[in-house]
Every structure is written in C-alpha cells, then in structure tokens.
C-alpha cells in the first residue's frame, strides 16, 4: 500500500481534517495509508517521529497557505526535504492549495519553484475559493485517486532490500575554474580539496540517516541505529528481528587515507587504520570528484560528486544486508 504524509501548519488544522475525511474512501480501498502529526502518541519524540514518517512516505501532500509558507518548519524541514526526495525519485510531492497566497514563486530547491508543478485542486485554485470546500477537496482527492491507481513507481524500502533494486550513482559535474579569459583550468587548492571532502562526507551522513529512518518505519521487524562518532565519522547499524544484519562506519581523514572517504564493515567505531572500500578525491577535467578506479565494490567507473558518493556507499551497504537476509 502507498504511504502518504500530510504536511500542514496547525493554523490550517480544520481544513486538514476535512481533507483527511475526503481521503478516507481511498484509505478504505487500500490505496493509501496516511500519516500526519495529529497521529502522534503521548511520549513520542516529536521531530524524529515526524522526520521518520516523512522519510518513509511514498506521497507527500503539502497543504499550501500563507501560514504554511511562513512556517520555518513546514518550509525547511518538510517541504524542501520532500522535494529533495522527489528529485531522487523516492517520493511524489503533491501541492494542494488551501488558501489564496503568493505560492507560485516559492523556491523548492535546485533552482525550481512551486509554479513548475501541477497543484490541486484543478488549476491550482485555492480550496476556500471554490463555491464550497467539499467540492474543492472532492476534485483534489479524485486526482489523487487517479494517480494512485495508475502509478507503479511506489515501492517500499523493504522490497528494495529483498529485490536488489539499486540507487542512482551520478558522475561529478563540477564546473572547471579558470585563471583568465582564455579558460585555462586552474588547479584545485588544498582548501578546495578539504572542503570537497567535508561536503562529500556530510552528504553521505545525511543520506544514511534519512535512509535508516525510512527502513525503521518500513517494517516492524526492522530497527536501525545511527551514531555520529565525531565530526569526521559516523556508524550505522540495521537489525532484523533484533539481530544485527549490517553495520558500517564511514569516515574521512587520518594518516593513511587523508584525502578519501573510507568505509569499514562490521564495526561501530572506526580505528581509521583499515577499511573495506574508499573513494579518494581526484582532479578531473570537470573539477574535483571522488574517484572509483580503485574502489573495492565498483558499480561504476565514472567519477562521482557528493550525492553520487553517498548513493555508492549506501547501495553497497544495502547489498551487504541483502546477502545476509537472503
């Protein structure tokens, strides 16, 4: 069943509840399983629970209003993250306009704005601008029903673990700096390399934390753990029915692999004197990139940018888990 997440501001709670009622037939038909923060239970840790539900959702419904856009949490922590997932192909985002507001020019990352996406109800006409709100929600939910019945893109992370589905690994596309109008390439400095390495590590840590949260809510038998050891290393673990089926530490720096991202399996803390895979920083014709020529689990011979390196390590970690649960 498709999982859905409703992102809204509490100023629009009444309209959110009306939408939930209109979505009830889809839930009863087994088309979608909805979550919103009104379902939080007493004692639950607010932000981690919300972020885990968002990370595990297949469809994210954004209830757009002036109050929603003004909310830093709704905008930064929910909407921008939802569109980042859509760009990675792991979620579908549906803007649903509740109230008239200047929504079309709102940036949603990667140089895009909300105006570039189809909004509901029809023609993006705000719900409260219709003759009655029930008609507006019925129009929007009808479109969502059609999408759910025709879409075949929604698959859970658990099925990815068992089926062998992979994540996209992208080559680096960094522009080449030039020293003058002739376009002569300038060699990267040590500062450039250090920053590129740190940015790559940050991307990997962010992706692992997000994907672990998705796994954690995808199946009751799965538990995960993410531990930030220090500013240069973290550890990740996956458990199935309480048994550890995968563990990895990722770090950068150290005497032996100073300019590389390193991965070590089956250890919660990195000693930084041994590793199972690595991606060194290299100079390419397009600028700095993470090289794969000497990587130990190569799925590509192309140099990688920060996102590509993150997907490369995550895919290999998943493959290790799959091999243990088959």
PDB file of C-alpha atoms in Angstrom:
ATOM      1  CA  UNK A   1       0.000   0.000   0.000  1.00  0.00           C
ATOM      2  CA  UNK A   2       1.181   3.528  -0.768  1.00  0.00           C
ATOM      3  CA  UNK A   3       2.115   5.537   2.316  1.00  0.00           C
ATOM      4  CA  UNK A   4       1.116   9.196   2.460  1.00  0.00           C
ATOM      5  CA  UNK A   5       2.349  12.099   4.600  1.00  0.00           C
ATOM      6  CA  UNK A   6       0.312  15.280   5.079  1.00  0.00           C
ATOM      7  CA  UNK A   7       2.427  18.382   5.677  1.00  0.00           C
ATOM      8  CA  UNK A   8       0.466  21.317   7.077  1.00  0.00           C
ATOM      9  CA  UNK A   9       0.578  24.119   9.611  1.00  0.00           C
ATOM     10  CA  UNK A  10      -1.632  23.912  12.674  1.00  0.00           C
ATOM     11  CA  UNK A  11      -3.298  27.179  11.630  1.00  0.00           C
ATOM     12  CA  UNK A  12      -4.940  25.065   8.893  1.00  0.00           C
ATOM     13  CA  UNK A  13      -5.888  22.120  11.121  1.00  0.00           C
ATOM     14  CA  UNK A  14      -9.617  22.355  10.359  1.00  0.00           C
ATOM     15  CA  UNK A  15      -9.039  22.147   6.596  1.00  0.00           C
ATOM     16  CA  UNK A  16      -6.534  19.328   7.107  1.00  0.00           C
ATOM     17  CA  UNK A  17      -9.142  17.310   8.992  1.00  0.00           C
ATOM     18  CA  UNK A  18     -11.652  17.918   6.202  1.00  0.00           C
ATOM     19  CA  UNK A  19      -9.115  16.597   3.659  1.00  0.00           C
ATOM     20  CA  UNK A  20      -8.475  13.514   5.810  1.00  0.00           C
ATOM     21  CA  UNK A  21     -12.205  12.761   5.753  1.00  0.00           C
ATOM     22  CA  UNK A  22     -12.277  13.067   1.958  1.00  0.00           C
ATOM     23  CA  UNK A  23      -9.276  10.727   1.710  1.00  0.00           C
ATOM     24  CA  UNK A  24     -10.999   8.096   3.881  1.00  0.00           C
ATOM     25  CA  UNK A  25     -12.510   6.213   0.885  1.00  0.00           C
ATOM     26  CA  UNK A  26      -9.013   5.841  -0.620  1.00  0.00           C
ATOM     27  CA  UNK A  27      -7.751   4.514   2.708  1.00  0.00           C
ATOM     28  CA  UNK A  28     -10.627   2.022   2.946  1.00  0.00           C
ATOM     29  CA  UNK A  29      -9.946   0.853  -0.609  1.00  0.00           C
ATOM     30  CA  UNK A  30      -6.340   0.118   0.326  1.00  0.00           C
ATOM     31  CA  UNK A  31      -4.930   2.788  -1.997  1.00  0.00           C
ATOM     32  CA  UNK A  32      -3.128   4.848   0.645  1.00  0.00           C
ATOM     33  CA  UNK A  33      -2.142   4.733   4.308  1.00  0.00           C
ATOM     34  CA  UNK A  34      -1.985   8.284   5.677  1.00  0.00           C
ATOM     35  CA  UNK A  35       0.118   9.856   8.407  1.00  0.00           C
ATOM     36  CA  UNK A  36       0.066  13.365   9.877  1.00  0.00           C
ATOM     37  CA  UNK A  37       1.330  14.777  13.150  1.00  0.00           C
ATOM     38  CA  UNK A  38      -2.155  14.644  14.667  1.00  0.00           C
ATOM     39  CA  UNK A  39      -1.488  10.906  14.958  1.00  0.00           C
ATOM     40  CA  UNK A  40       1.467  11.366  17.325  1.00  0.00           C
ATOM     41  CA  UNK A  41       1.078   9.405  20.557  1.00  0.00           C
ATOM     42  CA  UNK A  42       1.812  10.776  24.036  1.00  0.00           C
ATOM     43  CA  UNK A  43       5.501  10.467  24.891  1.00  0.00           C
ATOM     44  CA  UNK A  44       6.717  10.250  21.279  1.00  0.00           C
ATOM     45  CA  UNK A  45       9.730  12.359  20.384  1.00  0.00           C
ATOM     46  CA  UNK A  46       8.211  14.993  18.106  1.00  0.00           C
ATOM     47  CA  UNK A  47      10.783  15.847  15.432  1.00  0.00           C
ATOM     48  CA  UNK A  48      12.399  12.395  14.917  1.00  0.00           C
ATOM     49  CA  UNK A  49       8.964  10.777  14.589  1.00  0.00           C
ATOM     50  CA  UNK A  50       7.817  13.338  12.035  1.00  0.00           C
ATOM     51  CA  UNK A  51      11.028  13.067  10.032  1.00  0.00           C
ATOM     52  CA  UNK A  52      10.920   9.266  10.066  1.00  0.00           C
ATOM     53  CA  UNK A  53       7.335   9.308   8.762  1.00  0.00           C
ATOM     54  CA  UNK A  54       8.258  11.840   6.092  1.00  0.00           C
ATOM     55  CA  UNK A  55      11.291   9.801   5.023  1.00  0.00           C
ATOM     56  CA  UNK A  56       9.199   6.627   4.734  1.00  0.00           C
ATOM     57  CA  UNK A  57       6.344   8.151   2.733  1.00  0.00           C
ATOM     58  CA  UNK A  58       5.690   7.482  -0.942  1.00  0.00           C
ATOM     59  CA  UNK A  59       3.430  10.530  -1.392  1.00  0.00           C
ATOM     60  CA  UNK A  60       3.763  13.877   0.402  1.00  0.00           C
ATOM     61  CA  UNK A  61       0.709  16.160   0.306  1.00  0.00           C
ATOM     62  CA  UNK A  62       1.609  19.790   1.016  1.00  0.00           C
ATOM     63  CA  UNK A  63      -1.285  21.927   2.281  1.00  0.00           C
ATOM     64  CA  UNK A  64      -0.230  25.329   0.979  1.00  0.00           C
ATOM     65  CA  UNK A  65      -1.300  28.613   2.548  1.00  0.00           C
ATOM     66  CA  UNK A  66       0.374  31.828   3.654  1.00  0.00           C
ATOM     67  CA  UNK A  67       0.732  30.327   7.140  1.00  0.00           C
ATOM     68  CA  UNK A  68       2.369  27.199   5.683  1.00  0.00           C
ATOM     69  CA  UNK A  69       4.914  29.195   3.677  1.00  0.00           C
ATOM     70  CA  UNK A  70       5.640  31.409   6.698  1.00  0.00           C
ATOM     71  CA  UNK A  71       6.329  28.376   8.906  1.00  0.00           C
ATOM     72  CA  UNK A  72      10.060  27.668   9.017  1.00  0.00           C
ATOM     73  CA  UNK A  73       9.439  24.049   9.998  1.00  0.00           C
ATOM     74  CA  UNK A  74       6.889  23.348   7.266  1.00  0.00           C
ATOM     75  CA  UNK A  75       9.062  25.022   4.646  1.00  0.00           C
ATOM     76  CA  UNK A  76      12.581  23.937   5.656  1.00  0.00           C
ATOM     77  CA  UNK A  77      12.044  20.598   7.380  1.00  0.00           C
ATOM     78  CA  UNK A  78       9.114  19.202   5.420  1.00  0.00           C
ATOM     79  CA  UNK A  79       8.585  20.818   2.010  1.00  0.00           C
ATOM     80  CA  UNK A  80      12.225  21.196   0.956  1.00  0.00           C
ATOM     81  CA  UNK A  81      13.042  17.666   2.142  1.00  0.00           C
ATOM     82  CA  UNK A  82      10.011  16.299   0.309  1.00  0.00           C
ATOM     83  CA  UNK A  83      11.063  17.890  -2.988  1.00  0.00           C
ATOM     84  CA  UNK A  84      14.641  16.671  -2.462  1.00  0.00           C
ATOM     85  CA  UNK A  85      13.220  13.135  -2.248  1.00  0.00           C
ATOM     86  CA  UNK A  86      11.174  13.699  -5.390  1.00  0.00           C
ATOM     87  CA  UNK A  87      14.309  14.730  -7.281  1.00  0.00           C
ATOM     88  CA  UNK A  88      15.909  11.461  -6.157  1.00  0.00           C
ATOM     89  CA  UNK A  89      12.863   9.565  -7.396  1.00  0.00           C
ATOM     90  CA  UNK A  90      11.871   8.207  -3.972  1.00  0.00           C
ATOM     91  CA  UNK A  91       8.630  10.163  -3.429  1.00  0.00           C
ATOM     92  CA  UNK A  92       5.847  12.055  -5.207  1.00  0.00           C
ATOM     93  CA  UNK A  93       5.013  15.544  -3.917  1.00  0.00           C
ATOM     94  CA  UNK A  94       1.500  16.978  -4.352  1.00  0.00           C
ATOM     95  CA  UNK A  95       0.960  20.685  -3.628  1.00  0.00           C
ATOM     96  CA  UNK A  96      -2.645  21.278  -2.559  1.00  0.00           C
ATOM     97  CA  UNK A  97      -3.529  24.977  -2.334  1.00  0.00           C
ATOM     98  CA  UNK A  98      -5.741  25.678   0.674  1.00  0.00           C
ATOM     99  CA  UNK A  99      -5.932  29.472   0.658  1.00  0.00           C
ATOM    100  CA  UNK A 100      -5.045  32.234  -1.812  1.00  0.00           C
ATOM    101  CA  UNK A 101      -1.406  33.253  -1.391  1.00  0.00           C
ATOM    102  CA  UNK A 102       1.683  34.057  -3.475  1.00  0.00           C
ATOM    103  CA  UNK A 103       2.764  30.420  -3.759  1.00  0.00           C
ATOM    104  CA  UNK A 104       3.917  30.123  -7.355  1.00  0.00           C
ATOM    105  CA  UNK A 105       7.311  31.790  -6.941  1.00  0.00           C
ATOM    106  CA  UNK A 106       8.284  29.974  -3.736  1.00  0.00           C
ATOM    107  CA  UNK A 107      11.675  28.223  -4.271  1.00  0.00           C
ATOM    108  CA  UNK A 108      11.778  24.498  -3.573  1.00  0.00           C
ATOM    109  CA  UNK A 109      15.478  23.825  -4.233  1.00  0.00           C
ATOM    110  CA  UNK A 110      17.635  23.070  -7.276  1.00  0.00           C
ATOM    111  CA  UNK A 111      16.575  26.347  -8.922  1.00  0.00           C
ATOM    112  CA  UNK A 112      12.904  25.282  -9.097  1.00  0.00           C
ATOM    113  CA  UNK A 113       9.737  26.940  -7.807  1.00  0.00           C
ATOM    114  CA  UNK A 114       6.298  25.625  -6.895  1.00  0.00           C
ATOM    115  CA  UNK A 115       4.880  27.036 -10.136  1.00  0.00           C
ATOM    116  CA  UNK A 116       6.693  24.278 -12.060  1.00  0.00           C
ATOM    117  CA  UNK A 117       4.500  21.567 -10.509  1.00  0.00           C
ATOM    118  CA  UNK A 118       0.834  20.718 -11.017  1.00  0.00           C
ATOM    119  CA  UNK A 119      -1.107  21.882  -7.976  1.00  0.00           C
ATOM    120  CA  UNK A 120      -4.512  20.735  -6.742  1.00  0.00           C
ATOM    121  CA  UNK A 121      -7.446  21.387  -6.833  1.00  0.00           C
ATOM    122  CA  UNK A 122      -7.911  21.943 -10.579  1.00  0.00           C
ATOM    123  CA  UNK A 123      -5.780  24.773 -11.972  1.00  0.00           C
ATOM    124  CA  UNK A 124      -4.345  25.400  -8.516  1.00  0.00           C
ATOM    125  CA  UNK A 125      -7.480  27.263  -7.457  1.00  0.00           C
ATOM    126  CA  UNK A 126      -7.404  27.554  -3.658  1.00  0.00           C
ATOM    127  CA  UNK A 127      -9.826  25.321  -1.750  1.00  0.00           C
ATOM    128  CA  UNK A 128     -11.588  28.171   0.038  1.00  0.00           C
ATOM    129  CA  UNK A 129     -12.080  29.999  -3.287  1.00  0.00           C
ATOM    130  CA  UNK A 130     -14.452  27.301  -4.560  1.00  0.00           C
ATOM    131  CA  UNK A 131     -18.226  27.542  -4.125  1.00  0.00           C
ATOM    132  CA  UNK A 132     -17.800  25.119  -1.211  1.00  0.00           C
ATOM    133  CA  UNK A 133     -14.778  23.375   0.239  1.00  0.00           C
ATOM    134  CA  UNK A 134     -16.237  19.861  -0.121  1.00  0.00           C
ATOM    135  CA  UNK A 135     -16.368  20.304  -3.900  1.00  0.00           C
ATOM    136  CA  UNK A 136     -12.761  21.514  -3.915  1.00  0.00           C
ATOM    137  CA  UNK A 137     -11.486  18.604  -1.817  1.00  0.00           C
ATOM    138  CA  UNK A 138     -13.505  16.126  -3.890  1.00  0.00           C
ATOM    139  CA  UNK A 139     -11.773  17.444  -7.024  1.00  0.00           C
ATOM    140  CA  UNK A 140      -8.336  17.151  -5.424  1.00  0.00           C
ATOM    141  CA  UNK A 141      -8.902  13.681  -3.981  1.00  0.00           C
ATOM    142  CA  UNK A 142     -10.248  12.460  -7.315  1.00  0.00           C
ATOM    143  CA  UNK A 143      -6.977  13.481  -8.953  1.00  0.00           C
ATOM    144  CA  UNK A 144      -5.006  11.747  -6.193  1.00  0.00           C
ATOM    145  CA  UNK A 145      -7.087   8.588  -6.684  1.00  0.00           C
ATOM    146  CA  UNK A 146      -6.334   8.573 -10.414  1.00  0.00           C
ATOM    147  CA  UNK A 147      -2.622   8.993  -9.713  1.00  0.00           C
ATOM    148  CA  UNK A 148      -2.539   6.164  -7.184  1.00  0.00           C
ATOM    149  CA  UNK A 149      -4.382   3.770  -9.489  1.00  0.00           C
ATOM    150  CA  UNK A 150      -2.130   4.415 -12.471  1.00  0.00           C
ATOM    151  CA  UNK A 151       1.249   4.851 -10.774  1.00  0.00           C
ATOM    152  CA  UNK A 152       3.594   1.878 -10.495  1.00  0.00           C
ATOM    153  CA  UNK A 153       6.547   3.748  -9.027  1.00  0.00           C
ATOM    154  CA  UNK A 154       5.823   3.266  -5.332  1.00  0.00           C
ATOM    155  CA  UNK A 155       7.870   0.502  -3.734  1.00  0.00           C
ATOM    156  CA  UNK A 156       8.874   0.181  -0.110  1.00  0.00           C
ATOM    157  CA  UNK A 157      12.400   0.184   1.150  1.00  0.00           C
ATOM    158  CA  UNK A 158      11.844  -3.357   2.413  1.00  0.00           C
ATOM    159  CA  UNK A 159      11.168  -4.570  -1.114  1.00  0.00           C
ATOM    160  CA  UNK A 160      14.308  -2.784  -2.257  1.00  0.00           C
ATOM    161  CA  UNK A 161      16.265  -4.780   0.284  1.00  0.00           C
ATOM    162  CA  UNK A 162      14.878  -8.077  -0.992  1.00  0.00           C
ATOM    163  CA  UNK A 163      14.639  -7.414  -4.724  1.00  0.00           C
ATOM    164  CA  UNK A 164      18.081  -5.963  -5.318  1.00  0.00           C
ATOM    165  CA  UNK A 165      16.858  -2.581  -6.590  1.00  0.00           C
ATOM    166  CA  UNK A 166      19.664  -0.069  -6.769  1.00  0.00           C
ATOM    167  CA  UNK A 167      20.065   3.660  -6.321  1.00  0.00           C
ATOM    168  CA  UNK A 168      21.341   6.028  -8.966  1.00  0.00           C
ATOM    169  CA  UNK A 169      25.035   6.846  -8.889  1.00  0.00           C
ATOM    170  CA  UNK A 170      25.789  10.133 -10.626  1.00  0.00           C
ATOM    171  CA  UNK A 171      29.075  11.289 -12.135  1.00  0.00           C
ATOM    172  CA  UNK A 172      30.621  14.518 -10.970  1.00  0.00           C
ATOM    173  CA  UNK A 173      29.535  17.657 -12.807  1.00  0.00           C
ATOM    174  CA  UNK A 174      31.546  20.364 -11.070  1.00  0.00           C
ATOM    175  CA  UNK A 175      32.492  23.341 -13.249  1.00  0.00           C
ATOM    176  CA  UNK A 176      36.143  23.920 -14.034  1.00  0.00           C
ATOM    177  CA  UNK A 177      37.565  27.126 -12.619  1.00  0.00           C
ATOM    178  CA  UNK A 178      39.661  29.230 -14.942  1.00  0.00           C
ATOM    179  CA  UNK A 179      42.521  31.608 -14.310  1.00  0.00           C
ATOM    180  CA  UNK A 180      41.801  34.072 -17.133  1.00  0.00           C
ATOM    181  CA  UNK A 181      39.651  34.774 -20.162  1.00  0.00           C
ATOM    182  CA  UNK A 182      41.405  32.018 -22.129  1.00  0.00           C
ATOM    183  CA  UNK A 183      39.680  29.436 -19.904  1.00  0.00           C
ATOM    184  CA  UNK A 184      42.886  27.785 -18.701  1.00  0.00           C
ATOM    185  CA  UNK A 185      41.938  25.386 -15.961  1.00  0.00           C
ATOM    186  CA  UNK A 186      43.169  26.305 -12.503  1.00  0.00           C
ATOM    187  CA  UNK A 187      44.405  23.506 -10.256  1.00  0.00           C
ATOM    188  CA  UNK A 188      42.340  22.985  -7.098  1.00  0.00           C
ATOM    189  CA  UNK A 189      43.954  24.117  -3.879  1.00  0.00           C
ATOM    190  CA  UNK A 190      44.290  22.108  -0.675  1.00  0.00           C
ATOM    191  CA  UNK A 191      41.444  24.210   0.718  1.00  0.00           C
ATOM    192  CA  UNK A 192      39.264  23.211  -2.265  1.00  0.00           C
ATOM    193  CA  UNK A 193      40.030  19.541  -1.642  1.00  0.00           C
ATOM    194  CA  UNK A 194      39.370  19.761   2.092  1.00  0.00           C
ATOM    195  CA  UNK A 195      36.017  21.432   1.556  1.00  0.00           C
ATOM    196  CA  UNK A 196      35.031  18.990  -1.184  1.00  0.00           C
ATOM    197  CA  UNK A 197      35.876  16.078   1.104  1.00  0.00           C
ATOM    198  CA  UNK A 198      33.890  17.535   4.011  1.00  0.00           C
ATOM    199  CA  UNK A 199      30.886  18.230   1.786  1.00  0.00           C
ATOM    200  CA  UNK A 200      31.008  14.666   0.483  1.00  0.00           C
ATOM    201  CA  UNK A 201      31.092  13.253   3.999  1.00  0.00           C
ATOM    202  CA  UNK A 202      28.177  15.500   5.052  1.00  0.00           C
ATOM    203  CA  UNK A 203      26.106  14.267   2.086  1.00  0.00           C
ATOM    204  CA  UNK A 204      26.793  10.646   2.988  1.00  0.00           C
ATOM    205  CA  UNK A 205      25.884  11.156   6.649  1.00  0.00           C
ATOM    206  CA  UNK A 206      22.645  12.933   5.697  1.00  0.00           C
ATOM    207  CA  UNK A 207      21.609  10.236   3.233  1.00  0.00           C
ATOM    208  CA  UNK A 208      22.412   7.376   5.622  1.00  0.00           C
ATOM    209  CA  UNK A 209      20.462   8.988   8.459  1.00  0.00           C
ATOM    210  CA  UNK A 210      17.475   9.533   6.177  1.00  0.00           C
ATOM    211  CA  UNK A 211      17.530   6.055   4.640  1.00  0.00           C
ATOM    212  CA  UNK A 212      17.892   4.425   8.058  1.00  0.00           C
ATOM    213  CA  UNK A 213      14.810   6.324   9.209  1.00  0.00           C
ATOM    214  CA  UNK A 214      12.934   5.026   6.155  1.00  0.00           C
ATOM    215  CA  UNK A 215      13.975   1.459   6.920  1.00  0.00           C
ATOM    216  CA  UNK A 216      12.999   1.812  10.546  1.00  0.00           C
ATOM    217  CA  UNK A 217       9.360   2.577   9.742  1.00  0.00           C
ATOM    218  CA  UNK A 218       9.070   0.348   6.653  1.00  0.00           C
ATOM    219  CA  UNK A 219       8.757  -2.959   8.527  1.00  0.00           C
ATOM    220  CA  UNK A 220       8.027  -3.735  12.183  1.00  0.00           C
ATOM    221  CA  UNK A 221      10.812  -6.330  12.173  1.00  0.00           C
ATOM    222  CA  UNK A 222      13.470  -3.773  11.213  1.00  0.00           C
ATOM    223  CA  UNK A 223      15.307  -1.494  13.634  1.00  0.00           C
ATOM    224  CA  UNK A 224      18.150   0.860  12.815  1.00  0.00           C
ATOM    225  CA  UNK A 225      20.739   2.902  14.653  1.00  0.00           C
ATOM    226  CA  UNK A 226      22.737   5.952  13.567  1.00  0.00           C
ATOM    227  CA  UNK A 227      25.626   7.221  15.703  1.00  0.00           C
ATOM    228  CA  UNK A 228      27.632  10.342  14.950  1.00  0.00           C
ATOM    229  CA  UNK A 229      31.015   9.425  16.445  1.00  0.00           C
ATOM    230  CA  UNK A 230      32.729  12.751  15.783  1.00  0.00           C
ATOM    231  CA  UNK A 231      32.874  15.441  13.089  1.00  0.00           C
ATOM    232  CA  UNK A 232      34.703  13.063  10.721  1.00  0.00           C
ATOM    233  CA  UNK A 233      32.958   9.723  11.283  1.00  0.00           C
ATOM    234  CA  UNK A 234      29.638   8.013  11.903  1.00  0.00           C
ATOM    235  CA  UNK A 235      28.337   4.454  12.343  1.00  0.00           C
ATOM    236  CA  UNK A 236      25.153   2.856  11.049  1.00  0.00           C
ATOM    237  CA  UNK A 237      23.505  -0.447  12.002  1.00  0.00           C
ATOM    238  CA  UNK A 238      20.482  -2.397  10.757  1.00  0.00           C
ATOM    239  CA  UNK A 239      18.707  -5.112  12.792  1.00  0.00           C
ATOM    240  CA  UNK A 240      16.144  -7.684  11.651  1.00  0.00           C
ATOM    241  CA  UNK A 241      14.077  -9.202  14.468  1.00  0.00           C
ATOM    242  CA  UNK A 242      16.676  -7.893  16.900  1.00  0.00           C
ATOM    243  CA  UNK A 243      19.610  -9.499  15.101  1.00  0.00           C
ATOM    244  CA  UNK A 244      22.224  -7.239  13.554  1.00  0.00           C
ATOM    245  CA  UNK A 245      22.305  -7.839   9.789  1.00  0.00           C
ATOM    246  CA  UNK A 246      24.504  -4.925   8.809  1.00  0.00           C
ATOM    247  CA  UNK A 247      26.902  -2.467  10.373  1.00  0.00           C
ATOM    248  CA  UNK A 248      29.205   0.095   8.831  1.00  0.00           C
ATOM    249  CA  UNK A 249      31.363   3.026   9.794  1.00  0.00           C
ATOM    250  CA  UNK A 250      32.283   5.808   7.374  1.00  0.00           C
ATOM    251  CA  UNK A 251      34.932   8.433   7.936  1.00  0.00           C
ATOM    252  CA  UNK A 252      37.458  10.714   6.312  1.00  0.00           C
ATOM    253  CA  UNK A 253      40.898  11.863   7.318  1.00  0.00           C
ATOM    254  CA  UNK A 254      43.667  10.071   9.159  1.00  0.00           C
ATOM    255  CA  UNK A 255      47.266   9.351   8.272  1.00  0.00           C
ATOM    256  CA  UNK A 256      46.711   6.566   5.746  1.00  0.00           C
ATOM    257  CA  UNK A 257      43.740   7.920   3.753  1.00  0.00           C
ATOM    258  CA  UNK A 258      43.883  11.627   4.399  1.00  0.00           C
ATOM    259  CA  UNK A 259      42.117  12.676   1.164  1.00  0.00           C
ATOM    260  CA  UNK A 260      39.489   9.950   0.850  1.00  0.00           C
ATOM    261  CA  UNK A 261      36.106   8.836   2.095  1.00  0.00           C
ATOM    262  CA  UNK A 262      36.516   5.452   3.767  1.00  0.00           C
ATOM    263  CA  UNK A 263      34.086   2.673   4.668  1.00  0.00           C
ATOM    264  CA  UNK A 264      34.549  -0.224   7.059  1.00  0.00           C
ATOM    265  CA  UNK A 265      32.020  -3.015   7.658  1.00  0.00           C
ATOM    266  CA  UNK A 266      31.085  -4.701  10.944  1.00  0.00           C
ATOM    267  CA  UNK A 267      32.475  -2.054  13.230  1.00  0.00           C
ATOM    268  CA  UNK A 268      30.658   0.629  15.205  1.00  0.00           C
ATOM    269  CA  UNK A 269      33.713   2.830  15.651  1.00  0.00           C
ATOM    270  CA  UNK A 270      36.406   3.403  13.114  1.00  0.00           C
ATOM    271  CA  UNK A 271      40.020   2.820  14.093  1.00  0.00           C
ATOM    272  CA  UNK A 272      40.938   4.531  10.786  1.00  0.00           C
ATOM    273  CA  UNK A 273      43.740   2.056  10.170  1.00  0.00           C
ATOM    274  CA  UNK A 274      41.806  -0.382   7.948  1.00  0.00           C
ATOM    275  CA  UNK A 275      38.895  -0.156   5.531  1.00  0.00           C
ATOM    276  CA  UNK A 276      36.774  -2.200   3.112  1.00  0.00           C
ATOM    277  CA  UNK A 277      36.184   0.475   0.479  1.00  0.00           C
ATOM    278  CA  UNK A 278      37.274   4.003  -0.306  1.00  0.00           C
ATOM    279  CA  UNK A 279      36.668   6.930  -2.642  1.00  0.00           C
ATOM    280  CA  UNK A 280      39.684   9.250  -2.945  1.00  0.00           C
ATOM    281  CA  UNK A 281      39.393  12.880  -4.011  1.00  0.00           C
ATOM    282  CA  UNK A 282      40.768  13.288  -7.540  1.00  0.00           C
ATOM    283  CA  UNK A 283      41.313  16.115 -10.029  1.00  0.00           C
ATOM    284  CA  UNK A 284      39.318  15.589 -13.240  1.00  0.00           C
ATOM    285  CA  UNK A 285      38.717  17.638 -16.370  1.00  0.00           C
ATOM    286  CA  UNK A 286      35.434  18.779 -14.769  1.00  0.00           C
ATOM    287  CA  UNK A 287      36.959  19.660 -11.415  1.00  0.00           C
ATOM    288  CA  UNK A 288      37.198  17.726  -8.166  1.00  0.00           C
ATOM    289  CA  UNK A 289      35.457  14.346  -7.915  1.00  0.00           C
ATOM    290  CA  UNK A 290      35.520  11.115  -5.924  1.00  0.00           C
ATOM    291  CA  UNK A 291      37.420   8.513  -7.932  1.00  0.00           C
ATOM    292  CA  UNK A 292      36.165   4.950  -8.370  1.00  0.00           C
ATOM    293  CA  UNK A 293      39.063   3.437 -10.308  1.00  0.00           C
ATOM    294  CA  UNK A 294      40.489   1.806  -7.181  1.00  0.00           C
ATOM    295  CA  UNK A 295      37.208   1.357  -5.301  1.00  0.00           C
ATOM    296  CA  UNK A 296      36.690  -2.158  -3.994  1.00  0.00           C
ATOM    297  CA  UNK A 297      32.969  -2.520  -4.787  1.00  0.00           C
ATOM    298  CA  UNK A 298      32.796  -0.737  -8.104  1.00  0.00           C
ATOM    299  CA  UNK A 299      29.388  -0.295  -9.719  1.00  0.00           C
ATOM    300  CA  UNK A 300      30.710   2.447 -11.995  1.00  0.00           C
ATOM    301  CA  UNK A 301      33.954   3.630 -13.491  1.00  0.00           C
ATOM    302  CA  UNK A 302      32.801   7.247 -13.565  1.00  0.00           C
ATOM    303  CA  UNK A 303      33.982   9.858 -11.046  1.00  0.00           C
ATOM    304  CA  UNK A 304      31.307  10.802  -8.514  1.00  0.00           C
ATOM    305  CA  UNK A 305      30.007  14.008  -6.999  1.00  0.00           C
ATOM    306  CA  UNK A 306      28.936  14.199  -3.340  1.00  0.00           C
ATOM    307  CA  UNK A 307      25.470  12.744  -3.979  1.00  0.00           C
ATOM    308  CA  UNK A 308      26.899  10.013  -6.170  1.00  0.00           C
ATOM    309  CA  UNK A 309      29.385   9.037  -3.454  1.00  0.00           C
ATOM    310  CA  UNK A 310      26.569   8.891  -0.896  1.00  0.00           C
ATOM    311  CA  UNK A 311      24.465   6.644  -3.132  1.00  0.00           C
ATOM    312  CA  UNK A 312      27.509   4.465  -3.909  1.00  0.00           C
ATOM    313  CA  UNK A 313      28.216   3.742  -0.240  1.00  0.00           C
ATOM    314  CA  UNK A 314      24.511   3.274   0.621  1.00  0.00           C
ATOM    315  CA  UNK A 315      23.960   0.855  -2.260  1.00  0.00           C
ATOM    316  CA  UNK A 316      26.933  -1.247  -1.209  1.00  0.00           C
ATOM    317  CA  UNK A 317      25.730  -1.270   2.405  1.00  0.00           C
ATOM    318  CA  UNK A 318      22.300  -2.466   1.236  1.00  0.00           C
ATOM    319  CA  UNK A 319      23.939  -5.202  -0.822  1.00  0.00           C
ATOM    320  CA  UNK A 320      25.782  -6.433   2.244  1.00  0.00           C
ATOM    321  CA  UNK A 321      22.483  -6.576   4.169  1.00  0.00           C
ATOM    322  CA  UNK A 322      20.685  -8.354   1.342  1.00  0.00           C
ATOM    323  CA  UNK A 323      23.366 -11.031   1.227  1.00  0.00           C
ATOM    324  CA  UNK A 324      22.755 -11.768   4.903  1.00  0.00           C
ATOM    325  CA  UNK A 325      18.943 -11.988   4.832  1.00  0.00           C
ATOM    326  CA  UNK A 326      18.509 -13.986   1.620  1.00  0.00           C
TER     327      UNK A 326
END
